[in-house]
PDB file of C-alpha atoms in Angstrom:
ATOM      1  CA  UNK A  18       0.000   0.000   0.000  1.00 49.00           C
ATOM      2  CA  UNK A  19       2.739   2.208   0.486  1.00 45.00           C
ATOM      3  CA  UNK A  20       4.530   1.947  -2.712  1.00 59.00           C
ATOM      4  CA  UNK A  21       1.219   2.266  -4.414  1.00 60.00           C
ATOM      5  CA  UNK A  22       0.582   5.371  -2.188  1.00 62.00           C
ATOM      6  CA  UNK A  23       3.849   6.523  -3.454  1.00 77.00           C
ATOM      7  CA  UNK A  24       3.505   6.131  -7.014  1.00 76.00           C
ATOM      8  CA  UNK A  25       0.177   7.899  -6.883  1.00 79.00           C
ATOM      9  CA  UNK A  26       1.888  10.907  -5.505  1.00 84.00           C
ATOM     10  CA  UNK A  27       4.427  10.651  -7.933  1.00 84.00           C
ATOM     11  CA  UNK A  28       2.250  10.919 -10.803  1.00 85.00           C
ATOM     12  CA  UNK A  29       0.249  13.368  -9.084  1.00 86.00           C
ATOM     13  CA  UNK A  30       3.221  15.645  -8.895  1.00 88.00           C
ATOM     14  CA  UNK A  31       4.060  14.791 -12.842  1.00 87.00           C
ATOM     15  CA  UNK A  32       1.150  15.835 -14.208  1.00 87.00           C
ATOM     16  CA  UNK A  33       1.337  19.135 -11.996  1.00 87.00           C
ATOM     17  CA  UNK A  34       4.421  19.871 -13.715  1.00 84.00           C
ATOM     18  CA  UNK A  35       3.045  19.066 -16.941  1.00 82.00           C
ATOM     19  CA  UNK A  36       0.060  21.535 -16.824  1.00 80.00           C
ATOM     20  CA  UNK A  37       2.555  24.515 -15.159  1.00 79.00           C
ATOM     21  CA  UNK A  38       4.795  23.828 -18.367  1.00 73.00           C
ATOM     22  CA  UNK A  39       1.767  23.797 -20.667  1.00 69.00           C
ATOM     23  CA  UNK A  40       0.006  26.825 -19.226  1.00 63.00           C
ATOM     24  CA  UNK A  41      -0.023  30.150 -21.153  1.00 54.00           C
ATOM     25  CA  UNK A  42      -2.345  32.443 -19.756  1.00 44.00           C
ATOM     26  CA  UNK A  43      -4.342  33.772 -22.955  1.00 45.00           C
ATOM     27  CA  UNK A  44      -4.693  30.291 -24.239  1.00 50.00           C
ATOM     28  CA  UNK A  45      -6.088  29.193 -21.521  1.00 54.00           C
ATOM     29  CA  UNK A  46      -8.258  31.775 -21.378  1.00 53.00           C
ATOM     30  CA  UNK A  47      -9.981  30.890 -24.661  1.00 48.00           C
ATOM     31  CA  UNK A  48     -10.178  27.749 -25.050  1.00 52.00           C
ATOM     32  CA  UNK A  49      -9.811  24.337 -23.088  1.00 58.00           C
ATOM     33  CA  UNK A  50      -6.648  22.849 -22.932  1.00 62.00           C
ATOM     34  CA  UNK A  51      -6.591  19.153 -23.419  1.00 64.00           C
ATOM     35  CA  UNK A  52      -6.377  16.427 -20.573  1.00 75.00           C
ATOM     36  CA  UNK A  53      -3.273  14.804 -19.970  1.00 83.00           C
ATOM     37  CA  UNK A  54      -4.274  11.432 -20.506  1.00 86.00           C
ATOM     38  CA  UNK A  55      -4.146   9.224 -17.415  1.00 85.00           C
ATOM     39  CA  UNK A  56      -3.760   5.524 -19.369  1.00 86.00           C
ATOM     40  CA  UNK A  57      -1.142   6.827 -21.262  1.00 90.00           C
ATOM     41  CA  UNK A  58       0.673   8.204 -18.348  1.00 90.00           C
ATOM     42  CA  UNK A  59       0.621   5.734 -16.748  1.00 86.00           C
ATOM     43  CA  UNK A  60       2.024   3.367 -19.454  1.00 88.00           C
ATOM     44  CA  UNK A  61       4.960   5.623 -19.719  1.00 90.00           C
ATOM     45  CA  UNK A  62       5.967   6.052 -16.000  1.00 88.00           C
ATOM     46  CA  UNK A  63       5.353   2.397 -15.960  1.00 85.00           C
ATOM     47  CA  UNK A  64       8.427   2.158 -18.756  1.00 87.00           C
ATOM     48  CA  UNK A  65      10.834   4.374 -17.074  1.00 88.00           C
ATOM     49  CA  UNK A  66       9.901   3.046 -13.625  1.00 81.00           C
ATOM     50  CA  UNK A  67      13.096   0.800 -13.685  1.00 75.00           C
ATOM     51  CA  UNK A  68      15.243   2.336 -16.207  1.00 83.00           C
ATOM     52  CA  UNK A  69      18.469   3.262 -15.350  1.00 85.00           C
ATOM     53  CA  UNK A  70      17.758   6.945 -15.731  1.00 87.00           C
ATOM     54  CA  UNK A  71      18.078   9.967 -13.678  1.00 87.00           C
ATOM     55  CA  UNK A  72      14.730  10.745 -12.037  1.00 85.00           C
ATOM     56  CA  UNK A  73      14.844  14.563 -13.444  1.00 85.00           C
ATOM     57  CA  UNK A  74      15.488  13.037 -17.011  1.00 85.00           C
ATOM     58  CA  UNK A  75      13.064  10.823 -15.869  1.00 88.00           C
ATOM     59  CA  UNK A  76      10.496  13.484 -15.584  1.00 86.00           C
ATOM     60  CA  UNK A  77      11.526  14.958 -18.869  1.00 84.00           C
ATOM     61  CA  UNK A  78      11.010  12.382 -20.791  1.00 88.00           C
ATOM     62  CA  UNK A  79       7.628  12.023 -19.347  1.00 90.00           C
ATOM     63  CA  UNK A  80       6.823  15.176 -19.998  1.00 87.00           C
ATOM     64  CA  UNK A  81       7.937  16.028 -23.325  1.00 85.00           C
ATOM     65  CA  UNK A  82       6.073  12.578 -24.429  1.00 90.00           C
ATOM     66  CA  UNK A  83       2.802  13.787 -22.955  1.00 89.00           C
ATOM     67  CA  UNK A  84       3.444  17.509 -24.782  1.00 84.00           C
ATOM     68  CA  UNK A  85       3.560  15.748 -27.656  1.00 85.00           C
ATOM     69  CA  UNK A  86       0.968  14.058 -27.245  1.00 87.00           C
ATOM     70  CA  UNK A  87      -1.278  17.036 -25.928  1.00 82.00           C
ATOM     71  CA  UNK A  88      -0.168  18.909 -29.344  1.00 78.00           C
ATOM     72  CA  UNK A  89      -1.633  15.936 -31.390  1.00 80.00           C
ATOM     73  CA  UNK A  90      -4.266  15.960 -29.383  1.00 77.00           C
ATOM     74  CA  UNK A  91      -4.591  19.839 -29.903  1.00 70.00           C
ATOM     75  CA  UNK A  92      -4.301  19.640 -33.317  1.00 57.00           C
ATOM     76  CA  UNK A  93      -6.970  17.041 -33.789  1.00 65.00           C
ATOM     77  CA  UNK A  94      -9.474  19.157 -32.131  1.00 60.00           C
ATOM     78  CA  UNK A  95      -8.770  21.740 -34.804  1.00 54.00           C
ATOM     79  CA  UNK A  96     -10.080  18.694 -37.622  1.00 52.00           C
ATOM     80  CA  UNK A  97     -13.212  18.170 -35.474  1.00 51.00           C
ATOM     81  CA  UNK A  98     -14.237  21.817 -35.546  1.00 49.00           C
ATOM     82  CA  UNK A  99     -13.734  21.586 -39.081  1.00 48.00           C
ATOM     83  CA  UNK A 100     -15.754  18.718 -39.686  1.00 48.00           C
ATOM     84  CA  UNK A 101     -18.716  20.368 -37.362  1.00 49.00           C
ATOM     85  CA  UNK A 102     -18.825  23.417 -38.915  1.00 47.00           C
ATOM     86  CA  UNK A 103     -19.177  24.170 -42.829  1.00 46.00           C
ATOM     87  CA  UNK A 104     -19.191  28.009 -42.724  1.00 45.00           C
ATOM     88  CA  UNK A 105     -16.631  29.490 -44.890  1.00 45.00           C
ATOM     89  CA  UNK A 106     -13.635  31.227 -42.784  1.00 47.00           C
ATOM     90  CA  UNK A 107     -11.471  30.513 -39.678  1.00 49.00           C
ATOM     91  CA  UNK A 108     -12.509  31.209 -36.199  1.00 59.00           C
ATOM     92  CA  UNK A 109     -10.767  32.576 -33.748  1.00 56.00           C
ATOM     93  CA  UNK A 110     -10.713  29.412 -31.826  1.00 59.00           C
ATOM     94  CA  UNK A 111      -9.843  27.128 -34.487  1.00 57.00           C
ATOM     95  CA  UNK A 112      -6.909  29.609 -35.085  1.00 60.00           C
ATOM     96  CA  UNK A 113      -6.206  29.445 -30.977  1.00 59.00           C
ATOM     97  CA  UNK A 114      -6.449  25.520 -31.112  1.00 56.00           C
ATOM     98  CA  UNK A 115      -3.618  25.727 -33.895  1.00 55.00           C
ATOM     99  CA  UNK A 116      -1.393  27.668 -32.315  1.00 58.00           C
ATOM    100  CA  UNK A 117      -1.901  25.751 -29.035  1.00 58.00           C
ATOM    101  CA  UNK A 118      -0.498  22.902 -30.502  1.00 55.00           C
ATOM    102  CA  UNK A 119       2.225  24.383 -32.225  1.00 60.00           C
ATOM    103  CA  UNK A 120       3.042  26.039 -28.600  1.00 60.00           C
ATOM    104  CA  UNK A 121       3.243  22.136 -27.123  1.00 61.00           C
ATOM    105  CA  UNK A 122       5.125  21.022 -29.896  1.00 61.00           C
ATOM    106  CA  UNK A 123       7.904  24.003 -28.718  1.00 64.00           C
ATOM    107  CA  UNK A 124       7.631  23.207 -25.238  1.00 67.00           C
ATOM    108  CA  UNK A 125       9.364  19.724 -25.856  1.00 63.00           C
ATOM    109  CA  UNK A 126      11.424  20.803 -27.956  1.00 65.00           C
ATOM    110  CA  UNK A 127      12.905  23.290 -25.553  1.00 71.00           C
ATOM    111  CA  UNK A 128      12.649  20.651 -22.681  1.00 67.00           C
ATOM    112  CA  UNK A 129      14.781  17.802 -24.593  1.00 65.00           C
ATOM    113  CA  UNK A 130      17.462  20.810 -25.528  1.00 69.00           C
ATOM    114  CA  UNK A 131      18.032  21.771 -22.038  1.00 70.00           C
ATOM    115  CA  UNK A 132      18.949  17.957 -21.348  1.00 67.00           C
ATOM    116  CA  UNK A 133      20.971  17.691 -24.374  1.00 75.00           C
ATOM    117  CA  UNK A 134      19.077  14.804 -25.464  1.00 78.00           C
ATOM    118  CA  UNK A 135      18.477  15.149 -29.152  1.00 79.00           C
ATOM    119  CA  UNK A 136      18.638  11.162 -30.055  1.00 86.00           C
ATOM    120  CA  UNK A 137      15.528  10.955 -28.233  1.00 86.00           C
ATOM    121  CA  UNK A 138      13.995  14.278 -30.385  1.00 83.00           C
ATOM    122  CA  UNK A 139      14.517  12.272 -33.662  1.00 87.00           C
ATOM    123  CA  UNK A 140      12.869   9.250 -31.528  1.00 90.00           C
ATOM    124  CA  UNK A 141       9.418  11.160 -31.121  1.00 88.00           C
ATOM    125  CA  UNK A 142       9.648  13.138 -34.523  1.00 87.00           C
ATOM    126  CA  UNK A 143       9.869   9.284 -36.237  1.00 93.00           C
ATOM    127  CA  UNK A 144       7.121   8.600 -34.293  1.00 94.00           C
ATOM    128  CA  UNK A 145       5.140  11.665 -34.872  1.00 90.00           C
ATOM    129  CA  UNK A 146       5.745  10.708 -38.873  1.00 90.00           C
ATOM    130  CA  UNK A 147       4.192   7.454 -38.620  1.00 94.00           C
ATOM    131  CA  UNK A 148       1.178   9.163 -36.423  1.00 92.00           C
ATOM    132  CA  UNK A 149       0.317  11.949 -38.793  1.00 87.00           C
ATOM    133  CA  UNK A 150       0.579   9.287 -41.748  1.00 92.00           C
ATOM    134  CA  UNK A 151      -1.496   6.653 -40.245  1.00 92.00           C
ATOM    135  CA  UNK A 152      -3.982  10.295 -39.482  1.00 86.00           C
ATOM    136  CA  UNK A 153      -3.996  11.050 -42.988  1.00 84.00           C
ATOM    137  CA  UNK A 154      -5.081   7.541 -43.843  1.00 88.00           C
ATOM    138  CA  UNK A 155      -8.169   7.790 -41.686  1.00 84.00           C
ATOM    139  CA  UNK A 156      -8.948  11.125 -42.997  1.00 80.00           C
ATOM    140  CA  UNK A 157      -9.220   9.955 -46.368  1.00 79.00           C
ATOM    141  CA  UNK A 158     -10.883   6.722 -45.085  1.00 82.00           C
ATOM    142  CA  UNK A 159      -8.060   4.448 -47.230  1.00 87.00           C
ATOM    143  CA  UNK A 160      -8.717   1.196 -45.083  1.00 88.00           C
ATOM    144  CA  UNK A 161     -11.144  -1.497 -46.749  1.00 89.00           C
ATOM    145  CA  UNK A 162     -12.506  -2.533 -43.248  1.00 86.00           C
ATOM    146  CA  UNK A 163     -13.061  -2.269 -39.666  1.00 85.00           C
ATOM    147  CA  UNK A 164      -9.819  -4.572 -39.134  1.00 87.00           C
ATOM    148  CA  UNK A 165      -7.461  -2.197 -40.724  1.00 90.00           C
ATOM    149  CA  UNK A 166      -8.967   1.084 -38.781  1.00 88.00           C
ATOM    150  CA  UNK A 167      -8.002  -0.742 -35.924  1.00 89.00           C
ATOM    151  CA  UNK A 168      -4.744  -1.809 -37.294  1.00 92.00           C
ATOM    152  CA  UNK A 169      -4.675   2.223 -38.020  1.00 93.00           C
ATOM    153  CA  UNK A 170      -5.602   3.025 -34.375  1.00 91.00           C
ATOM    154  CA  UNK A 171      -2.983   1.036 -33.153  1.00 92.00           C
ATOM    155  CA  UNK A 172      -0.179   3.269 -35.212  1.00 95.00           C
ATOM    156  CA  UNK A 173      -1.733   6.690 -33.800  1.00 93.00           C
ATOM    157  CA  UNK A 174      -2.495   5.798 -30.046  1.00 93.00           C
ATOM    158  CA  UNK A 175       0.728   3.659 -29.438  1.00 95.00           C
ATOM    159  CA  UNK A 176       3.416   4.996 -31.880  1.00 96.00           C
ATOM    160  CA  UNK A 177       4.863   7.466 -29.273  1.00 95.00           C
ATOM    161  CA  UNK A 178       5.031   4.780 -26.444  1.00 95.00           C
ATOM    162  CA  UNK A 179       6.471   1.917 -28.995  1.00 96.00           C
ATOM    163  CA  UNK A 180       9.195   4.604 -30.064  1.00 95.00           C
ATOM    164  CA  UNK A 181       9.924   5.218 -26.302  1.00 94.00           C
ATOM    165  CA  UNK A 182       9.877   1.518 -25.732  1.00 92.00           C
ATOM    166  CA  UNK A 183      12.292   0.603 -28.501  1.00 93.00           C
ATOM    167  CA  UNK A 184      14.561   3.770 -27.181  1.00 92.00           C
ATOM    168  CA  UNK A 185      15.114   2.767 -23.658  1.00 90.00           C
ATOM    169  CA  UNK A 186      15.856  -0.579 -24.873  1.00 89.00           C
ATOM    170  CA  UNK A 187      12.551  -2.609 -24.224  1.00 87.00           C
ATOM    171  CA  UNK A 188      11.235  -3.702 -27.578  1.00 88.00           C
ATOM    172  CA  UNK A 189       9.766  -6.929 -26.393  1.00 85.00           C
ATOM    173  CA  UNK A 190       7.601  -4.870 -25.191  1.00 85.00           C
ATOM    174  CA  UNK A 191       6.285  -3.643 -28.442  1.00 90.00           C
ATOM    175  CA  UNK A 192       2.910  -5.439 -29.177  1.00 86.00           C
ATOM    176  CA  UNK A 193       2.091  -5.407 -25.646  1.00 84.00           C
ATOM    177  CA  UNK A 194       2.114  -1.760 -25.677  1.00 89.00           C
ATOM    178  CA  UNK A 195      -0.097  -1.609 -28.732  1.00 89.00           C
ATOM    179  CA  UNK A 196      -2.610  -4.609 -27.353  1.00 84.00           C
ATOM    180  CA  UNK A 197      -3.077  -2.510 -23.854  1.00 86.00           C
ATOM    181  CA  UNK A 198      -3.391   0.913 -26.124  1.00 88.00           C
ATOM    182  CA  UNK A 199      -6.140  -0.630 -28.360  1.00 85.00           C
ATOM    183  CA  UNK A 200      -8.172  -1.767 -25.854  1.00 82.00           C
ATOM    184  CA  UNK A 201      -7.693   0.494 -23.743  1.00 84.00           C
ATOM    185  CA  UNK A 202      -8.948   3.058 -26.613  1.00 84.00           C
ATOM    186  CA  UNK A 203     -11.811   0.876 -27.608  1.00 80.00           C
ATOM    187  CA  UNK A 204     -12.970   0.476 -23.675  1.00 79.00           C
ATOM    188  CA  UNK A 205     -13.432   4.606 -24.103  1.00 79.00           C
ATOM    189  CA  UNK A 206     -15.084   4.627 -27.079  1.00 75.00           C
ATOM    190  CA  UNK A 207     -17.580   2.040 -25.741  1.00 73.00           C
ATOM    191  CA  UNK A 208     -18.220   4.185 -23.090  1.00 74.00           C
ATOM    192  CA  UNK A 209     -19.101   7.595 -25.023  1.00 74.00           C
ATOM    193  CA  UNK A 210     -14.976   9.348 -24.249  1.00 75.00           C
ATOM    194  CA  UNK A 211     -13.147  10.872 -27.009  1.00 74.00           C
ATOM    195  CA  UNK A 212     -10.961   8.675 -29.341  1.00 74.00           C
ATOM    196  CA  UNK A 213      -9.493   8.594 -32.524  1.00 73.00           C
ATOM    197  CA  UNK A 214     -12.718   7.188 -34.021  1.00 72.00           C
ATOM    198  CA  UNK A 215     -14.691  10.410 -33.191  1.00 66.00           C
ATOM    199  CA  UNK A 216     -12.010  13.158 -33.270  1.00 54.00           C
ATOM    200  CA  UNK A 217     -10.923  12.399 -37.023  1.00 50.00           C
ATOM    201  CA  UNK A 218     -12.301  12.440 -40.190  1.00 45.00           C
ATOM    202  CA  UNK A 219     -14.372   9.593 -39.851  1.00 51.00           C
ATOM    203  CA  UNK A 220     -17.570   8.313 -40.097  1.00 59.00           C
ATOM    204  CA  UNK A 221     -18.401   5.143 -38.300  1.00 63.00           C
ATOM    205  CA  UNK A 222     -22.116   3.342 -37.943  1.00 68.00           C
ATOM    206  CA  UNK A 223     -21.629   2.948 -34.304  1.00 67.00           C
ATOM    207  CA  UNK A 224     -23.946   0.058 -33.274  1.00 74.00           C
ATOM    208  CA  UNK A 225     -22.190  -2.032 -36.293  1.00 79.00           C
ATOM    209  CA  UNK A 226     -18.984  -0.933 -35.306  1.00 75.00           C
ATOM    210  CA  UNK A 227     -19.477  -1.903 -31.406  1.00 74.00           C
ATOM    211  CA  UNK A 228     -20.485  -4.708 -32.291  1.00 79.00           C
ATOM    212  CA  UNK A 229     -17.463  -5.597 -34.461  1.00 79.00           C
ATOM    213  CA  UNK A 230     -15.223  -4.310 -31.171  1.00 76.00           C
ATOM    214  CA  UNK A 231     -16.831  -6.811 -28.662  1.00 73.00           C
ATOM    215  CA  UNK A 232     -16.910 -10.013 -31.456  1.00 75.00           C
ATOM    216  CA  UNK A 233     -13.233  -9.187 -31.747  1.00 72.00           C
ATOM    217  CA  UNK A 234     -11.628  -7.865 -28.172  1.00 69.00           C
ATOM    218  CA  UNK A 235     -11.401 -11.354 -27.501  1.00 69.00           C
ATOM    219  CA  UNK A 236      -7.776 -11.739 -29.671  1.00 68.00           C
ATOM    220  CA  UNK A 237      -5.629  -8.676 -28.267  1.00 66.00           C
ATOM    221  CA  UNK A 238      -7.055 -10.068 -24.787  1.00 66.00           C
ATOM    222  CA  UNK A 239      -5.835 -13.060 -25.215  1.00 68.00           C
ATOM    223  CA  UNK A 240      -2.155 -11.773 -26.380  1.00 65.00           C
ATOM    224  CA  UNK A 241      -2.339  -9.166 -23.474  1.00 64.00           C
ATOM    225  CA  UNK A 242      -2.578 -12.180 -20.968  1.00 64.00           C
ATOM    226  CA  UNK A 243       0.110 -14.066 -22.655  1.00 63.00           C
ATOM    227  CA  UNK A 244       2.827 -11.281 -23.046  1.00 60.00           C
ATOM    228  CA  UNK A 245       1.486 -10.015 -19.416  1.00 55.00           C
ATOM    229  CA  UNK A 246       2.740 -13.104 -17.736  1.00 49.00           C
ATOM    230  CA  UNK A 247       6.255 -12.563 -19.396  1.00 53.00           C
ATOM    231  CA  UNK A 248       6.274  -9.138 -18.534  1.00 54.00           C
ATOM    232  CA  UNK A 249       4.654  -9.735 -14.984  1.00 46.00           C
ATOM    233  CA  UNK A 250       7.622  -9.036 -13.111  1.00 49.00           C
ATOM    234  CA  UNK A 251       8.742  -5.585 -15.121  1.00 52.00           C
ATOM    235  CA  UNK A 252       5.541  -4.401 -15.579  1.00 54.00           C
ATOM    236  CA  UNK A 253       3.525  -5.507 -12.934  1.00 53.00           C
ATOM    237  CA  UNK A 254       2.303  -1.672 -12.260  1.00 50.00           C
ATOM    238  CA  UNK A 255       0.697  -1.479 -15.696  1.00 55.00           C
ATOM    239  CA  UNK A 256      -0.685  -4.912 -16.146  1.00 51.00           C
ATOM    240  CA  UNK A 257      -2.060  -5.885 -12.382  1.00 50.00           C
ATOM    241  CA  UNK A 258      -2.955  -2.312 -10.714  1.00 46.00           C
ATOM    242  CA  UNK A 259      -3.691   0.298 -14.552  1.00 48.00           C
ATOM    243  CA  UNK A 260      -7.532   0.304 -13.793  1.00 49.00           C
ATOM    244  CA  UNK A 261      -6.789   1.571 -10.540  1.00 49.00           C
ATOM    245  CA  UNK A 262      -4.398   4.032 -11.406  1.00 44.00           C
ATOM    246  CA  UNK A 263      -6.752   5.622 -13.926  1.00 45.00           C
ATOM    247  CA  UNK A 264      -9.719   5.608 -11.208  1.00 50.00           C
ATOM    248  CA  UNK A 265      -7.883   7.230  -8.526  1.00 47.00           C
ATOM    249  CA  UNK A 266      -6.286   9.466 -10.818  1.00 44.00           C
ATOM    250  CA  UNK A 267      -9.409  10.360 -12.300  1.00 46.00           C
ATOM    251  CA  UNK A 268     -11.104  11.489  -9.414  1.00 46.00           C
TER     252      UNK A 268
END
């Protein structure tokens, strides 16, 4: 109990940091800023937990993944006000919600400079490549079924966490990583949060598609609980207490 006491307060005091480095007064004043997803930090604390890595490069790395992430996320938003709206011009707030995420993007930028750390900047900009081609995919709807969106979900909800993975030297851990990200995405869709299926391009026949989801969550549970007893040792945090974590953390 006290080590999971612990770990809570750690986070706690992560995503603190996170939302004093992402605050900028004006932005905030216009527009909502975008949660700092709790799954996903989670999953990368859970990484670094045992790395042999400084605890204030630690922290950096944390943060500048979940910047990036909060840019995407930014930036996505902008797409979804486009496909809500047809009126002919910009708004004020779509033009807010761009710069927002171009301010993010800077903000890890500047972080991984002041560690010197620029290996791990080409890391995330490879995986921000693969993201915003896998985006562009969905966009333009060029998959031929519901097993190739997923396969598509996969590359924009885990690429940033598989990069990190393969960086600290973990990359076993791979399709883990993208089993617990897919579910873990589809679990929020089925329960009315924001996900990549809403925020893009898309449009889905939800009953059909929920239906697909439960007739097929069945496989990537099945390899989660496989690879989890490999990983049980390492990675006990994410696969035995995550649910928790993203409760408590919630509240």
């Amino acid at each position: 109990m006290i080590r999971l006491h612990n770990i809570m307060q750690e986070l706690k005091e992560i995503q603190t940091l996170i939302k004093k480095q992402a605050h900028y007064h004006y932005l905030d004043k216009h527009i909502q800023a975008p949660n700092i997803d709790q799954g996903k930090l989670l999953l990368i604390y859970t990484l670094l937990t045992d790395c042999d890595i400084p605890k204030q490069k630690k922290e950096k790395y944390i943060m500048t993944t979940m910047l990036v992430q909060m840019a995407l996320d930014t930036h996505d938003l902008v797409s979804n006000n486009d496909k809500n709206h047809s009126h002919i011009g910009v708004s004020l707030e779509q033009q807010l919600l761009v710069l927002a995420g171009d301010y993010y993007s800077s903000l890890y930028y500047l972080l991984l400079s002041n560690i010197n750390d620029y290996e791990f900047i080409q890391i995330l900009a490879e995986a921000i490549r693969k993201i915003n081609e896998a985006k562009i995919k969905v966009y333009y709807q060029e998959f031929k079924n519901y097993e190739e969106l997923l396969n598509l979900a996969k590359t924009i909800e885990a690429s940033l966490y598989t990069h990190l993975a393969k960086y600290i030297g973990e990359p076993e851990i791979v399709s883990y990583i993208e089993e617990w990200i897919l579910i873990y995405t589809l679990k929020n869709y089925q329960h009315g949060k924001k996900t990549i299926f809403d925020q893009i391009y898309v449009d889905l026949d939800a009953e059909s598609f929920i239906s697909y989801i439960e007739k097929n969550m069945e496989k990537p549970m099945i390899i989660l609980r496989e690879q989890g007893f490999q990983f049980i040792r390492q990675y006990h945090l994410l696969i035995k207490h995550s649910q928790s974590f993203i409760d408590q953390l919630s509240n």
